[in-house]
Tab-separated table of C-alpha atoms in Angstrom:
chain	number	residue	atom	x	y	z
A	133	MET	CA	-23.751	-1.042	-7.257
A	134	LEU	CA	-20.651	-2.808	-5.982
A	135	ARG	CA	-18.766	-5.601	-7.696
A	136	VAL	CA	-18.391	-8.321	-5.050
A	137	HIS	CA	-16.202	-11.381	-5.373
A	138	SER	CA	-17.282	-13.265	-2.236
A	139	TYR	CA	-18.060	-13.085	1.477
A	140	GLU	CA	-16.735	-14.645	4.648
A	141	SER	CA	-18.946	-14.730	7.719
A	142	MET	CA	-17.421	-14.791	11.168
A	143	GLY	CA	-13.910	-14.009	9.899
A	144	THR	CA	-11.238	-13.737	12.576
A	145	PHE	CA	-8.129	-12.620	10.647
A	146	ASP	CA	-9.293	-9.368	9.056
A	147	GLY	CA	-9.568	-6.921	11.913
A	148	PRO	CA	-10.652	-7.096	15.559
A	149	GLY	CA	-13.268	-9.562	16.758
A	150	LEU	CA	-15.650	-11.544	14.570
A	151	ARG	CA	-16.259	-9.919	11.198
A	152	LEU	CA	-18.251	-10.097	8.013
A	153	VAL	CA	-15.546	-9.874	5.351
A	154	VAL	CA	-16.642	-8.556	1.947
A	155	PHE	CA	-14.137	-9.330	-0.800
A	156	LEU	CA	-14.508	-6.759	-3.559
A	157	GLN	CA	-13.435	-7.131	-7.163
A	158	GLY	CA	-10.542	-5.330	-8.856
A	159	CYS	CA	-6.914	-4.651	-7.912
A	160	ASN	CA	-4.158	-2.331	-9.099
A	161	PHE	CA	-1.310	-4.586	-7.876
A	162	ARG	CA	-0.108	-7.838	-9.410
A	163	CYS	CA	1.530	-9.426	-6.374
A	164	LEU	CA	3.502	-12.530	-7.255
A	165	TYR	CA	2.069	-14.371	-4.243
A	166	CYS	CA	-1.537	-13.171	-4.627
A	167	ALA	CA	-3.814	-15.801	-3.091
A	168	ASN	CA	-6.883	-14.478	-4.902
A	169	PRO	CA	-5.934	-13.901	-8.558
A	170	ASP	CA	-9.606	-14.230	-9.437
A	171	THR	CA	-10.268	-10.901	-7.677
A	172	ILE	CA	-7.887	-8.880	-9.872
A	173	GLU	CA	-10.081	-8.279	-12.932
A	174	ALA	CA	-12.120	-5.144	-12.177
A	175	GLY	CA	-15.005	-6.013	-14.470
A	176	ALA	CA	-15.693	-9.419	-12.934
A	177	GLY	CA	-17.568	-10.262	-9.741
A	178	THR	CA	-21.247	-10.009	-8.925
A	179	LEU	CA	-23.009	-6.658	-9.163
A	180	THR	CA	-24.528	-6.167	-5.728
A	181	ASP	CA	-26.826	-3.555	-4.242
A	182	PRO	CA	-25.063	-2.007	-1.208
A	183	ALA	CA	-28.376	-2.301	0.642
A	184	GLU	CA	-27.945	-6.087	0.533
A	185	ILE	CA	-24.556	-5.835	2.256
A	186	LEU	CA	-26.036	-3.480	4.849
A	187	ARG	CA	-28.822	-5.993	5.509
A	188	MET	CA	-26.289	-8.828	5.923
A	189	ALA	CA	-24.230	-6.748	8.346
A	190	VAL	CA	-27.219	-5.727	10.447
A	191	ASP	CA	-28.406	-9.356	10.574
A	192	GLN	CA	-24.970	-10.477	11.782
A	193	LYS	CA	-24.461	-7.584	14.194
A	194	PRO	CA	-25.486	-9.643	17.281
A	195	PHE	CA	-22.528	-11.939	16.600
A	196	PHE	CA	-19.962	-9.140	16.257
A	197	GLY	CA	-19.833	-8.404	19.973
A	198	ARG	CA	-18.070	-5.264	21.176
A	199	ARG	CA	-15.078	-5.529	18.830
A	200	GLY	CA	-16.287	-7.084	15.587
A	201	GLY	CA	-17.879	-5.611	12.494
A	202	VAL	CA	-17.434	-5.468	8.731
A	203	THR	CA	-14.170	-5.547	6.776
A	204	PHE	CA	-13.925	-4.657	3.102
A	205	SER	CA	-11.104	-6.547	1.460
A	206	GLY	CA	-10.324	-7.693	-2.049
A	207	GLY	CA	-8.825	-7.350	-4.500
A	208	GLU	CA	-8.353	-3.710	-3.601
A	209	PRO	CA	-11.506	-2.170	-2.100
A	210	THR	CA	-10.465	1.426	-2.816
A	211	PHE	CA	-11.024	0.607	-6.504
A	212	GLN	CA	-14.701	1.110	-5.608
A	213	ALA	CA	-14.269	3.890	-3.057
A	214	ALA	CA	-16.986	6.143	-4.494
A	215	GLU	CA	-19.532	3.323	-4.242
A	216	LEU	CA	-18.337	2.317	-0.772
A	217	VAL	CA	-18.639	5.756	0.852
A	218	PRO	CA	-22.459	5.808	1.213
A	219	LEU	CA	-22.482	2.184	2.370
A	220	VAL	CA	-19.880	2.867	5.048
A	221	LYS	CA	-21.897	5.865	6.210
A	222	SER	CA	-24.958	3.611	6.549
A	223	LEU	CA	-22.968	0.973	8.432
A	224	LYS	CA	-21.656	3.612	10.831
A	225	GLU	CA	-25.195	4.929	11.390
A	226	ALA	CA	-26.162	1.349	12.290
A	227	GLY	CA	-23.411	1.279	14.916
A	228	ILE	CA	-21.212	-1.194	13.055
A	229	HIS	CA	-17.408	-1.062	13.219
A	230	VAL	CA	-15.863	-0.844	9.742
A	231	CYS	CA	-12.367	-1.833	8.579
A	232	ILE	CA	-10.838	-1.540	5.144
A	233	ASP	CA	-7.978	-3.800	4.063
A	234	SER	CA	-5.971	-1.847	1.487
A	235	ASN	CA	-2.618	-1.792	-0.261
A	236	GLY	CA	-2.787	2.008	-0.073
A	237	GLY	CA	-1.885	2.358	-3.732
A	238	VAL	CA	-5.009	4.183	-4.955
A	239	TRP	CA	-5.626	7.837	-4.126
A	240	ASN	CA	-8.398	10.219	-5.139
A	241	PRO	CA	-10.996	12.329	-3.273
A	242	ALA	CA	-13.307	9.336	-2.798
A	243	VAL	CA	-10.497	7.270	-1.265
A	244	GLU	CA	-9.618	10.121	1.071
A	245	GLU	CA	-13.245	10.395	2.195
A	246	LEU	CA	-13.506	6.626	2.627
A	247	LEU	CA	-10.394	6.367	4.781
A	248	GLY	CA	-11.666	9.235	6.893
A	249	LEU	CA	-14.917	7.365	7.551
A	250	VAL	CA	-13.722	3.886	8.500
A	251	ASP	CA	-12.748	2.958	12.047
A	252	LEU	CA	-9.578	1.081	11.169
A	253	VAL	CA	-7.336	0.600	8.153
A	254	LEU	CA	-5.431	-2.624	7.581
A	255	LEU	CA	-2.565	-1.303	5.472
A	256	ASP	CA	-0.670	-3.916	3.475
A	257	VAL	CA	2.885	-2.778	2.848
A	258	LYS	CA	4.475	-5.335	0.550
A	259	GLN	CA	8.012	-3.933	0.524
A	260	ALA	CA	9.671	-0.773	1.842
A	261	ASP	CA	12.240	-0.700	-0.972
A	262	PRO	CA	10.735	0.883	-4.141
A	263	GLU	CA	12.479	-1.339	-6.680
A	264	ARG	CA	11.891	-4.556	-4.781
A	265	HIS	CA	8.271	-3.484	-4.352
A	266	ARG	CA	7.947	-3.011	-8.119
A	267	ALA	CA	9.475	-6.445	-8.762
A	268	LEU	CA	7.000	-8.000	-6.316
A	269	THR	CA	3.811	-6.131	-7.264
A	270	GLY	CA	4.357	-4.502	-10.642
A	271	ARG	CA	3.896	-1.068	-9.048
A	272	GLU	CA	5.967	1.384	-7.026
A	273	ASN	CA	5.246	1.864	-3.328
A	274	ALA	CA	5.323	5.676	-3.238
A	275	GLN	CA	1.541	6.045	-2.912
A	276	THR	CA	1.323	3.321	-0.271
A	277	LEU	CA	3.859	5.214	1.840
A	278	ARG	CA	2.007	8.501	1.222
A	279	THR	CA	-1.194	6.815	2.376
A	280	ALA	CA	0.546	5.686	5.569
A	281	ALA	CA	1.755	9.250	6.116
A	282	TRP	CA	-1.802	10.572	5.582
A	283	LEU	CA	-3.177	8.113	8.146
A	284	GLU	CA	-0.533	9.229	10.640
A	285	ALA	CA	-1.128	12.932	9.982
A	286	HIS	CA	-4.888	12.520	10.474
A	287	GLY	CA	-4.625	10.320	13.565
A	288	LYS	CA	-6.357	7.428	11.810
A	289	PRO	CA	-5.535	4.131	13.525
A	290	PHE	CA	-4.138	1.439	11.314
A	291	TRP	CA	-2.616	-2.015	11.480
A	292	LEU	CA	0.469	-2.540	9.381
A	293	ARG	CA	0.484	-5.866	7.545
A	294	TYR	CA	3.612	-7.434	6.074
A	295	VAL	CA	3.850	-10.758	4.241
A	296	LEU	CA	7.150	-12.515	4.896
A	297	VAL	CA	8.159	-14.145	1.605
A	298	PRO	CA	11.416	-16.130	1.742
A	299	GLY	CA	14.004	-14.591	-0.552
A	300	ILE	CA	11.725	-11.668	-1.476
A	301	SER	CA	10.734	-9.733	1.644
A	302	ASP	CA	12.459	-11.512	4.523
A	303	ALA	CA	15.950	-9.999	4.372
A	304	GLU	CA	17.036	-8.072	7.445
A	305	ALA	CA	17.559	-4.982	5.261
A	306	ASP	CA	13.937	-5.212	4.036
A	307	ILE	CA	12.520	-5.458	7.527
A	308	ARG	CA	14.706	-2.696	8.916
A	309	ALA	CA	13.769	-0.427	6.012
A	310	LEU	CA	10.126	-0.894	6.942
A	311	GLY	CA	10.826	-0.197	10.595
A	312	GLU	CA	12.913	2.870	9.896
A	313	ARG	CA	10.236	4.292	7.602
A	314	LEU	CA	7.153	3.674	9.754
A	315	GLY	CA	8.427	2.769	13.215
A	316	GLY	CA	7.837	6.245	14.638
A	317	TYR	CA	4.175	6.397	13.594
A	318	LYS	CA	1.852	6.704	16.569
A	319	SER	CA	-1.190	5.621	14.528
A	320	VAL	CA	0.229	2.119	13.975
A	321	GLU	CA	-1.648	0.123	16.606
A	322	ARG	CA	0.022	-3.163	15.728
A	323	VAL	CA	2.050	-4.938	13.095
A	324	GLU	CA	0.748	-8.201	11.696
A	325	LEU	CA	3.477	-10.424	10.285
A	326	LEU	CA	1.757	-12.685	7.785
A	327	PRO	CA	3.428	-15.987	6.879
A	328	TYR	CA	3.802	-16.742	3.197
A	329	HIS	CA	1.517	-19.552	2.020
A	330	THR	CA	0.596	-21.314	-1.208
A	331	LEU	CA	-3.113	-21.856	-0.557
A	332	GLY	CA	-4.092	-20.019	-3.746
A	333	VAL	CA	-1.887	-21.972	-6.160
A	334	HIS	CA	-4.779	-24.163	-7.313
A	335	LYS	CA	-6.573	-21.022	-8.525
A	336	TYR	CA	-3.705	-20.248	-10.888
A	337	GLU	CA	-3.919	-23.750	-12.282
A	338	ALA	CA	-7.692	-23.453	-12.739
A	339	MET	CA	-7.274	-20.097	-14.506
A	340	GLY	CA	-4.430	-21.325	-16.721
A	341	LEU	CA	-1.965	-18.898	-15.125
A	342	GLU	CA	1.639	-19.440	-14.117
A	343	TYR	CA	2.388	-19.212	-10.400
A	344	LYS	CA	5.857	-17.676	-10.459
A	345	LEU	CA	6.773	-18.459	-6.850
A	346	ARG	CA	6.203	-22.201	-7.157
A	347	ASP	CA	9.694	-22.957	-5.829
A	348	VAL	CA	9.396	-20.688	-2.778
A	349	ARG	CA	8.889	-22.654	0.428
A	350	GLU	CA	6.711	-21.590	3.324
A	351	ASN	CA	8.364	-19.905	6.298
A	352	THR	CA	10.019	-21.899	9.029
A	353	PRO	CA	9.167	-21.000	12.634
A	354	GLU	CA	12.738	-19.713	12.997
A	355	GLN	CA	12.310	-17.319	10.053
A	356	LEU	CA	9.093	-15.940	11.522
A	357	ASP	CA	10.615	-15.558	14.997
A	358	ARG	CA	13.621	-13.728	13.557
A	359	ALA	CA	11.480	-11.321	11.534
A	360	ALA	CA	9.167	-10.661	14.478
A	361	ALA	CA	12.147	-9.907	16.721
A	362	LEU	CA	13.479	-7.395	14.192
A	363	LEU	CA	10.100	-5.703	13.881
A	364	ARG	CA	9.811	-5.423	17.676
A	365	GLU	CA	12.881	-3.198	17.631
A	366	TYR	CA	10.688	-0.597	15.876
A	367	PHE	CA	7.076	-1.391	16.836
A	368	PRO	CA	5.719	-2.125	20.331
A	369	THR	CA	3.083	-4.643	19.211
A	370	VAL	CA	3.945	-7.323	16.659
A	371	VAL	CA	1.698	-10.328	16.041
A	372	VAL	CA	2.395	-13.341	13.836
A	373	ASN	CA	-1.001	-13.872	12.217
C-alpha cells in the first residue's frame, strides 16, 4: 500500500506533456518555502492500493499523448521507493511514461532500483552550497549531489530544478556553484528555474505553523532573467517554469 496525499489530473508542470501527478506522503527535508507542509508527515495520507493508481493511469492514458504520463511527487516519493517499484514496473508494462520528482536525499537499494526504472527524474537541487542548503532544508546536500552523479554515471536523463528564493538561493555565487558542479553533466536535459511563490502560506496558518519566509517577496522579472542568463552559461537549455 502507498500513502497518497492527493492527485492532479492533466498536470503540465511536472514533466513532459500532460500528466497524472501523484503526490505521495512523507519527506526528509524541511524546506523553509515548502508549499505542501501537509505532505511532510510520513504517517499521514490515504493508504491506497497501487492497483488503483495503475487503473487511474490506464484510464487517462488516451489523454497523455506521445509525451505525457505519470509523475510521482510529494513530499518525497523515494520515502516509499520499495512500494513504488512494482507499481512503476506495471506502469511501464502498460506503456506509460513515468517521472519521479525527487530531492535526491534518500538512498537505499529500493531507491536505486526505482531510479533505474523510471523514464525521467526531476531532481530538485535546493542549494549547491552545503551550509546554505542545511539552513534552507535542515539537511545537507551531499546525498542529493551523489544522486545527480549516479544519474549521470548511469546515463539516466534528468531535469534539474532550482527554486530561486530572493536572499536565499538567488546570489550569483549560489547559481555559479550549481553550474560549476553540474554544468558538465550530459544527462541534464534541461534546467527548470522555478520562481519563488507563497501559494502555500495559507496551509501553514491552517496547521498552526509559522511560515518563516513571510517577509520574502516573490521574484521580479529582472531577477528571473538574470538568474536564467547565469544558468545558460553552464547549461544549454534553461526554462523559467
